[in-house]
Short mmCIF file of C-alpha atoms in Angstrom, two decimals:
data_model
loop_
_atom_site.label_atom_id
_atom_site.label_comp_id
_atom_site.label_asym_id
_atom_site.label_seq_id
_atom_site.Cartn_x
_atom_site.Cartn_y
_atom_site.Cartn_z
CA MET A 1 99.94 138.26 137.53
CA THR A 2 100.93 135.20 135.26
CA GLN A 3 102.44 136.33 131.82
CA LEU A 4 101.11 134.49 128.99
CA LYS A 5 102.98 133.50 125.97
CA GLU A 6 102.59 135.44 122.84
CA PRO A 7 99.93 134.70 120.82
CA ILE A 8 100.64 132.28 117.49
CA ASP A 9 100.93 134.31 114.25
CA THR A 10 99.67 132.05 111.37
CA PRO A 11 102.37 131.15 109.43
CA PRO A 12 102.43 131.75 105.39
CA ARG A 13 99.63 128.95 104.07
CA ALA A 14 100.79 126.91 100.92
CA PRO A 15 99.53 128.19 97.16
CA SER A 16 95.93 127.17 96.82
CA PRO A 17 95.62 124.07 94.95
CA VAL A 18 95.37 124.66 90.97
CA HIS A 19 94.08 121.35 90.40
CA GLY A 20 91.42 119.02 91.97
CA PHE A 21 92.41 116.35 94.69
CA GLY A 22 92.55 113.82 92.41
CA THR A 23 94.86 115.08 89.89
CA LEU A 24 97.11 116.04 92.41
CA ALA A 25 96.84 112.45 93.93
CA VAL A 26 98.06 111.23 90.55
CA HIS A 27 100.50 114.21 89.89
CA ALA A 28 101.97 115.66 93.09
CA GLY A 29 105.41 114.70 93.60
CA ALA A 30 105.77 112.57 90.64
CA PRO A 31 108.25 113.87 88.08
CA LYS A 32 108.90 111.85 85.02
CA ASP A 33 112.47 110.32 84.59
CA PRO A 34 114.78 113.01 82.52
CA VAL A 35 117.02 109.95 81.20
CA THR A 36 114.13 107.34 80.48
CA GLY A 37 111.03 108.97 80.35
CA ALA A 38 109.23 106.40 82.76
CA VAL A 39 106.01 107.78 84.21
CA ILE A 40 106.57 106.14 87.13
CA GLU A 41 109.60 106.72 90.08
CA ALA A 42 112.13 104.25 90.10
CA ILE A 43 112.85 102.61 93.98
CA SER A 44 116.44 104.50 94.85
CA LEU A 45 117.53 101.64 97.48
CA SER A 46 121.06 103.02 97.62
CA THR A 47 121.93 104.09 101.49
CA THR A 48 124.54 106.43 100.45
CA PHE A 49 125.52 109.11 98.05
CA ALA A 50 128.56 110.20 95.86
CA GLN A 51 130.30 113.01 96.42
CA LYS A 52 132.28 115.19 93.82
CA ALA A 53 134.67 116.26 96.71
CA VAL A 54 134.83 116.21 100.54
CA GLY A 55 131.57 117.95 101.81
CA GLN A 56 130.36 118.21 97.55
CA PRO A 57 127.53 115.81 96.84
CA VAL A 58 126.85 114.94 93.35
CA GLY A 59 123.34 116.03 94.02
CA VAL A 60 121.44 117.12 96.74
CA TYR A 61 121.40 113.59 98.88
CA GLU A 62 124.27 112.14 101.08
CA TYR A 63 122.93 109.53 103.17
CA ILE A 64 119.09 107.58 103.41
CA ARG A 65 118.10 108.58 106.75
CA SER A 66 118.65 112.31 106.28
CA SER A 67 116.82 112.19 102.82
CA ASN A 68 116.10 110.10 99.80
CA PRO A 69 114.32 110.61 96.45
CA ASN A 70 111.30 108.30 97.37
CA ARG A 71 110.60 109.92 100.51
CA ASP A 72 111.08 113.45 99.19
CA ASN A 73 108.19 112.71 96.46
CA PHE A 74 105.89 111.60 99.03
CA GLU A 75 106.63 114.17 101.11
CA HIS A 76 105.61 116.56 98.31
CA ALA A 77 102.51 114.46 97.39
CA VAL A 78 100.83 114.47 101.26
CA ALA A 79 101.94 118.25 101.67
CA ALA A 80 99.99 118.95 98.75
CA LEU A 81 96.87 116.81 99.55
CA GLU A 82 97.23 118.63 103.03
CA HIS A 83 97.58 122.20 101.74
CA ALA A 84 100.69 122.22 103.46
CA ARG A 85 104.13 123.76 102.83
CA TYR A 86 106.09 120.90 104.24
CA ALA A 87 105.83 117.13 105.42
CA LEU A 88 107.75 114.50 106.99
CA ALA A 89 107.39 110.86 106.90
CA PHE A 90 108.43 108.49 109.67
CA SER A 91 108.86 104.88 110.41
CA SER A 92 105.44 104.57 111.87
CA GLY A 93 102.10 106.58 112.98
CA SER A 94 103.67 106.22 116.79
CA ALA A 95 107.10 107.46 115.46
CA THR A 96 105.30 110.60 114.00
CA THR A 97 103.59 111.00 117.47
CA ALA A 98 107.25 110.18 119.41
CA THR A 99 108.90 112.82 117.34
CA ILE A 100 106.23 115.65 117.63
CA LEU A 101 106.62 114.72 121.86
CA GLN A 102 110.15 114.90 121.98
CA SER A 103 110.21 118.28 120.54
CA LEU A 104 108.85 119.77 123.65
CA ALA A 105 110.69 120.55 126.68
CA GLN A 106 110.95 118.80 129.93
CA GLY A 107 107.97 120.51 132.26
CA SER A 108 105.84 120.56 129.18
CA HIS A 109 101.93 120.03 129.64
CA VAL A 110 99.68 118.30 126.87
CA VAL A 111 95.85 118.53 126.69
CA SER A 112 94.16 115.75 124.82
CA VAL A 113 90.95 114.56 123.95
CA SER A 114 90.26 111.11 125.72
CA ASP A 115 89.47 108.66 123.16
CA VAL A 116 92.71 108.60 121.36
CA TYR A 117 94.40 105.65 119.76
CA GLY A 118 95.63 103.11 122.47
CA GLY A 119 99.09 103.35 120.88
CA THR A 120 99.02 107.17 121.57
CA HIS A 121 97.37 106.66 125.23
CA ARG A 122 100.32 104.53 125.84
CA TYR A 123 103.02 106.79 124.60
CA PHE A 124 101.29 109.67 126.37
CA THR A 125 100.81 107.81 129.88
CA LYS A 126 104.22 105.56 129.98
CA VAL A 127 106.64 107.27 127.62
CA ALA A 128 106.11 110.99 127.70
CA ALA A 129 105.23 111.01 131.01
CA ALA A 130 108.47 109.19 132.24
CA HIS A 131 110.30 112.22 130.64
CA GLY A 132 108.63 114.99 132.18
CA VAL A 133 106.14 115.78 129.72
CA ASN A 134 102.39 115.29 130.93
CA VAL A 135 99.15 114.96 129.39
CA THR A 136 96.02 115.68 130.68
CA PHE A 137 92.91 113.90 129.02
CA SER A 138 89.44 115.77 128.19
CA PRO A 139 86.44 113.92 127.25
CA CYS A 140 84.77 117.39 125.60
CA ILE A 141 87.97 119.24 124.71
CA GLU A 142 85.99 122.35 123.34
CA MET A 143 84.16 122.97 126.62
CA ASP A 144 87.42 122.43 128.86
CA VAL A 145 89.77 123.35 126.78
CA VAL A 146 90.03 127.30 128.76
CA GLU A 147 89.92 125.61 132.16
CA LEU A 148 92.85 122.85 131.44
CA ILE A 149 95.20 125.44 129.92
CA ARG A 150 98.51 125.85 132.49
CA PRO A 151 99.88 128.99 131.50
CA ASN A 152 103.23 128.73 130.50
CA GLU A 153 103.30 125.07 130.73
CA THR A 154 100.59 123.90 128.18
CA LYS A 155 102.77 123.72 124.86
CA LEU A 156 100.43 121.45 122.63
CA ILE A 157 96.73 120.50 122.02
CA TRP A 158 96.31 116.69 120.82
CA ILE A 159 92.82 116.20 118.62
CA GLU A 160 91.68 113.16 117.18
CA SER A 161 88.82 113.85 114.90
CA PRO A 162 86.84 111.87 114.46
CA SER A 163 88.28 110.23 117.43
CA ASN A 164 89.21 106.63 117.68
CA PRO A 165 87.09 104.48 118.24
CA THR A 166 84.13 106.20 119.10
CA LEU A 167 83.82 108.76 116.17
CA GLY A 168 83.49 111.81 118.20
CA LEU A 169 84.28 115.05 116.60
CA VAL A 170 86.08 118.07 117.57
CA ASP A 171 85.64 121.80 116.39
CA ILE A 172 89.27 122.09 115.51
CA ARG A 173 88.57 126.08 114.67
CA ALA A 174 87.44 126.43 118.29
CA VAL A 175 90.00 124.82 119.72
CA ALA A 176 92.53 126.48 118.07
CA SER A 177 91.15 129.43 118.46
CA VAL A 178 91.50 129.58 122.10
CA ALA A 179 95.11 127.78 122.15
CA HIS A 180 96.63 130.35 119.58
CA GLN A 181 95.72 133.00 121.86
CA GLN A 182 98.13 131.87 124.13
CA GLY A 183 100.82 130.21 122.09
CA ILE A 184 99.64 126.79 121.90
CA PHE A 185 100.35 124.39 118.97
CA VAL A 186 97.25 122.39 117.98
CA VAL A 187 97.91 118.81 116.43
CA VAL A 188 95.46 116.72 114.68
CA ASP A 189 95.63 113.44 113.77
CA ASN A 190 93.32 112.90 110.76
CA THR A 191 94.34 109.36 110.44
CA PHE A 192 90.56 108.45 110.19
CA LEU A 193 88.90 110.48 107.61
CA SER A 194 92.26 110.71 105.11
CA PRO A 195 93.13 114.54 103.37
CA TYR A 196 90.27 113.77 101.17
CA ILE A 197 87.61 114.76 103.50
CA GLN A 198 89.47 116.81 106.03
CA ASN A 199 92.03 119.21 106.04
CA PRO A 200 92.77 120.16 109.57
CA LEU A 201 95.24 123.02 108.24
CA ASP A 202 92.73 124.86 106.58
CA HIS A 203 90.41 124.88 110.00
CA GLY A 204 93.54 126.36 112.27
CA ALA A 205 95.92 123.47 112.92
CA ASP A 206 99.32 123.89 113.02
CA ILE A 207 100.20 120.08 112.50
CA VAL A 208 98.39 117.37 111.04
CA ILE A 209 99.42 113.82 111.07
CA HIS A 210 98.52 110.61 109.65
CA SER A 211 99.09 106.78 110.49
CA VAL A 212 99.87 106.56 106.37
CA THR A 213 99.51 102.47 107.23
CA LYS A 214 95.60 103.30 106.92
CA TYR A 215 93.83 105.03 104.18
CA ILE A 216 96.97 106.89 102.80
CA ASN A 217 98.56 103.76 101.75
CA GLY A 218 95.46 101.77 102.10
CA HIS A 219 96.87 98.25 101.20
CA SER A 220 97.52 96.85 104.65
CA ASP A 221 101.12 96.54 103.20
CA VAL A 222 102.95 99.52 104.52
CA LEU A 223 103.95 100.56 108.24
CA MET A 224 104.56 104.42 107.91
CA GLY A 225 103.61 107.58 109.34
CA VAL A 226 103.71 111.47 108.46
CA ALA A 227 103.35 114.71 109.48
CA ALA A 228 102.34 118.18 107.78
CA PHE A 229 102.51 121.92 108.60
CA ASN A 230 102.97 125.34 107.21
CA SER A 231 105.20 126.98 109.94
CA ASP A 232 109.24 127.13 108.99
CA ASP A 233 110.24 127.04 112.64
CA LEU A 234 108.40 123.49 112.69
CA LYS A 235 110.14 122.57 109.22
CA GLU A 236 113.45 122.93 111.33
CA ARG A 237 112.89 121.75 114.71
CA LEU A 238 110.90 118.55 113.50
CA THR A 239 113.40 117.45 110.07
CA PHE A 240 116.10 117.84 112.75
CA LEU A 241 114.74 115.34 114.58
CA GLN A 242 113.73 113.07 112.24
CA ASN A 243 117.26 112.79 111.04
CA ALA A 244 118.76 112.81 114.85
CA ILE A 245 116.30 109.87 115.94
CA GLY A 246 116.00 107.92 112.62
CA ALA A 247 112.91 106.67 112.84
CA VAL A 248 112.64 107.26 108.85
CA PRO A 249 110.61 105.26 106.36
CA SER A 250 112.46 102.96 103.69
CA PRO A 251 112.44 104.09 100.49
CA PHE A 252 110.33 100.86 99.42
CA ASP A 253 107.70 101.82 101.73
CA CYS A 254 107.90 104.95 100.57
CA TRP A 255 107.23 103.96 97.03
CA LEU A 256 104.41 101.60 98.12
CA ALA A 257 102.65 104.27 100.20
CA HIS A 258 102.69 107.12 97.19
CA ARG A 259 101.63 104.27 94.87
CA GLY A 260 98.55 104.11 97.42
CA LEU A 261 97.94 107.53 97.50
CA LYS A 262 97.40 108.12 94.22
CA THR A 263 93.84 106.03 94.28
CA LEU A 264 93.02 107.73 97.92
CA HIS A 265 89.70 109.57 96.65
CA LEU A 266 88.49 106.97 94.63
CA ARG A 267 88.84 104.26 97.66
CA VAL A 268 87.62 106.75 100.54
CA ARG A 269 84.84 107.56 98.40
CA ALA A 270 83.95 103.81 97.96
CA ALA A 271 84.34 103.89 101.72
CA THR A 272 82.03 106.20 102.42
CA VAL A 273 79.44 104.99 100.55
CA ASN A 274 80.21 101.46 102.15
CA ALA A 275 79.95 103.09 105.67
CA THR A 276 76.86 105.09 105.15
CA THR A 277 74.87 101.71 103.94
CA VAL A 278 76.28 99.82 107.08
CA ALA A 279 75.72 102.52 109.31
CA GLU A 280 72.25 102.67 108.50
CA ALA A 281 71.18 99.22 108.79
CA LEU A 282 72.40 99.00 112.04
CA ALA A 283 71.06 102.06 113.40
CA ALA A 284 67.33 100.66 112.31
CA HIS A 285 68.33 97.15 113.85
CA PRO A 286 66.94 96.27 116.99
CA LYS A 287 69.81 94.52 118.52
CA VAL A 288 72.03 97.38 118.28
CA LEU A 289 71.92 99.55 121.18
CA ALA A 290 73.91 102.80 119.26
CA VAL A 291 75.76 103.69 115.90
CA SER A 292 78.25 106.08 116.26
CA TYR A 293 78.92 107.66 112.20
CA PRO A 294 79.84 111.01 111.43
CA GLY A 295 77.74 110.73 108.39
CA LEU A 296 74.17 109.92 110.01
CA ALA A 297 72.08 113.09 110.81
CA SER A 298 71.73 111.18 114.44
CA HIS A 299 75.32 112.09 114.98
CA PRO A 300 75.47 114.43 117.78
CA HIS A 301 78.46 115.93 116.06
CA ARG A 302 76.87 116.29 112.78
CA GLU A 303 77.09 120.25 112.32
CA VAL A 304 80.75 119.78 112.94
CA ALA A 305 81.00 117.21 109.74
CA LEU A 306 78.90 119.58 107.43
CA ARG A 307 81.60 122.40 108.46
CA GLN A 308 84.57 120.68 108.44
CA HIS A 309 84.44 117.16 105.89
CA ARG A 310 84.10 117.52 102.16
CA GLU A 311 80.30 117.21 101.57
CA GLY A 312 79.64 116.61 104.80
CA MET A 313 80.96 112.99 104.12
CA GLY A 314 81.72 110.76 107.12
CA GLY A 315 84.01 108.50 106.02
CA GLY A 316 84.64 104.87 106.19
CA MET A 317 85.04 103.96 110.17
CA LEU A 318 81.75 103.66 112.52
CA SER A 319 81.51 102.03 115.61
CA PHE A 320 78.39 100.52 117.41
CA ARG A 321 77.23 99.00 120.88
CA ILE A 322 75.58 95.35 120.49
CA ARG A 323 73.07 94.41 123.20
CA GLY A 324 74.45 91.14 125.04
CA GLY A 325 77.39 92.79 125.73
CA LYS A 326 81.12 91.83 125.79
CA VAL A 327 79.79 88.17 124.87
CA ALA A 328 77.61 89.35 121.71
CA ALA A 329 80.18 91.83 120.56
CA GLU A 330 82.98 89.08 120.51
CA ARG A 331 80.63 86.50 119.07
CA PHE A 332 79.68 89.37 116.09
CA CYS A 333 83.00 89.32 115.12
CA ARG A 334 83.65 85.47 114.75
CA PHE A 335 80.56 85.30 112.77
CA THR A 336 81.18 87.90 109.93
CA GLN A 337 81.84 86.62 106.55
CA ILE A 338 83.22 89.58 104.73
CA PHE A 339 84.41 92.00 107.66
CA VAL A 340 87.93 90.31 108.45
CA LEU A 341 88.88 90.27 112.46
CA ALA A 342 91.63 92.19 112.77
CA GLU A 343 93.32 95.19 114.08
CA SER A 344 93.99 98.46 111.84
CA LEU A 345 91.80 100.04 109.59
CA GLY A 346 91.92 102.01 106.01
CA GLY A 347 92.55 99.15 103.56
CA VAL A 348 90.63 98.02 100.67
CA GLU A 349 89.44 94.86 102.64
CA SER A 350 86.75 95.41 105.60
CA LEU A 351 88.09 94.62 109.29
CA VAL A 352 86.29 94.17 112.41
CA GLU A 353 87.52 94.28 116.04
CA VAL A 354 86.31 94.88 119.65
CA PRO A 355 88.76 97.84 120.90
CA GLY A 356 88.16 97.13 124.48
CA GLY A 357 89.67 93.44 123.90
CA MET A 358 92.36 94.54 120.87
CA THR A 359 93.32 98.06 120.05
CA HIS A 360 92.60 99.80 123.55
CA ALA A 361 92.78 96.49 125.71
CA GLY A 362 95.85 98.43 127.64
CA ILE A 363 94.16 101.19 128.66
CA PRO A 364 92.56 100.85 131.97
CA LYS A 365 88.69 99.60 131.90
CA GLU A 366 87.81 102.46 134.18
CA GLN A 367 89.53 105.18 131.38
CA ARG A 368 88.03 103.27 128.54
CA GLU A 369 84.48 103.47 129.61
CA ALA A 370 84.80 107.06 131.19
CA ALA A 371 85.71 107.69 127.02
CA GLY A 372 82.95 105.70 126.00
CA VAL A 373 84.71 102.39 124.91
CA PHE A 374 82.55 99.84 126.33
CA ASP A 375 83.27 96.02 126.07
CA ASP A 376 79.75 96.12 123.77
CA LEU A 377 81.95 98.47 121.49
CA VAL A 378 82.16 97.12 117.79
CA ARG A 379 84.42 98.75 115.72
CA LEU A 380 84.29 98.52 111.83
CA SER A 381 86.66 99.61 108.97
CA CYS A 382 84.46 99.42 105.60
CA GLY A 383 86.79 98.69 102.62
CA VAL A 384 85.93 99.02 98.98
CA GLU A 385 83.48 95.82 98.31
CA ASP A 386 80.08 96.06 96.99
CA ALA A 387 78.03 97.85 100.11
CA GLU A 388 74.91 95.16 99.49
CA ASP A 389 77.57 92.58 100.46
CA LEU A 390 78.71 94.26 103.64
CA ARG A 391 75.26 95.39 104.94
CA ALA A 392 74.04 91.41 104.37
CA ASP A 393 77.30 90.35 106.32
CA VAL A 394 76.65 92.48 109.32
CA LEU A 395 72.83 91.65 109.41
CA GLN A 396 73.77 87.95 109.19
CA ALA A 397 76.61 88.22 112.12
CA LEU A 398 74.05 90.28 114.17
CA GLU A 399 71.49 87.22 114.15
CA LYS A 400 73.86 84.70 114.81
CA ALA A 401 75.54 86.41 117.66
CA SER A 402 72.02 87.33 119.33
CA SER A 403 70.75 83.51 118.60
CA SER A 404 74.03 81.93 120.24
CA SER A 405 73.85 84.54 122.87
CA LYS A 406 70.22 82.80 123.82
CA GLU A 407 71.27 79.35 123.41
CA GLU A 408 74.42 80.12 126.14
CA ALA A 409 71.67 81.66 128.39
CA VAL A 410 69.15 78.55 128.04
CA ASN A 411 71.66 76.08 128.24
CA GLY A 412 73.51 77.76 131.33
CA ALA A 413 70.09 77.92 132.95
CA HIS A 414 70.01 73.56 132.72
#
């Protein structure tokens, strides 16, 4: 009989926050300058730090790749908001993913949700596989996880909840309970919701990651990633890789991202109101086949949202399938006036894209459609503009996309 790994013991959790989220967002990792009294930290651009004698730094810093005051402060802030003991920042969300996968030995096996970010899918299938780490994708990980686990080979379970771009949810606690029985770690990509709406570590995850580029920074001007966790062992392993691989963010990017984080709760609340307004309008429109938004009662995983999300909030992201196929989807994107046709998400501005032709274009069509990413799927990132303006924008774009498709069909018949 195959011997299984020892079950994972839950590491000590960070102390329960004394203050509310908004207070933590503004003040965590934000010490006042003891010399000048400045209430906003300075940007420390120095790449190296003086030493009093050989091997005796003046302070705690030696070289910028290993650590930096701005990076430390940002990491402390993210750890506080994710209810974690530790956080580590990286040069991008993809670098965060790569570092975590790099911590696995050759021959390791990973189980992942099917509809992951296109860049994550690319890394799993093109890079990790080349280094002997194999990934199995599942469209329904809660139901499949027991069968997909390979004793003594499976080391990691990878979850996006909500998933990108179909907005499917995963019961994190259910998956973590199964995984931990067999000594398997669980990683949750929390980019789509941010720490304000969901804290995966509270539901049993071992590591929570973010593309800081998105909601945490929130202003579409920083490329960055972060991982947060409670385990001392993970802290040692990932800190070593962070320094050894060197995929770290600049001090200025850390400073910008920390500034953005201070208004995270305000921006996410506004984005949620806007996304709910837009989702309800789309759901009632005859030219829309289906809407996927966790804040709607019709969402198949609404019960999960009520358990895992703050006040059952749906967040600022949604996707929908439009009647008229790929042509109608692309025309919709051309006719929006406030929503900008662009990749990425989570900024103050509203964005629209067609995943099948943009963020997920690198995934073979058969695999994309198996995960629900059809050519007629449109993804919306709702920003912080006025809700009624966004609602009016999607409705007028729907009408124009439909009318243009009809005109083309008539002209093509002559």
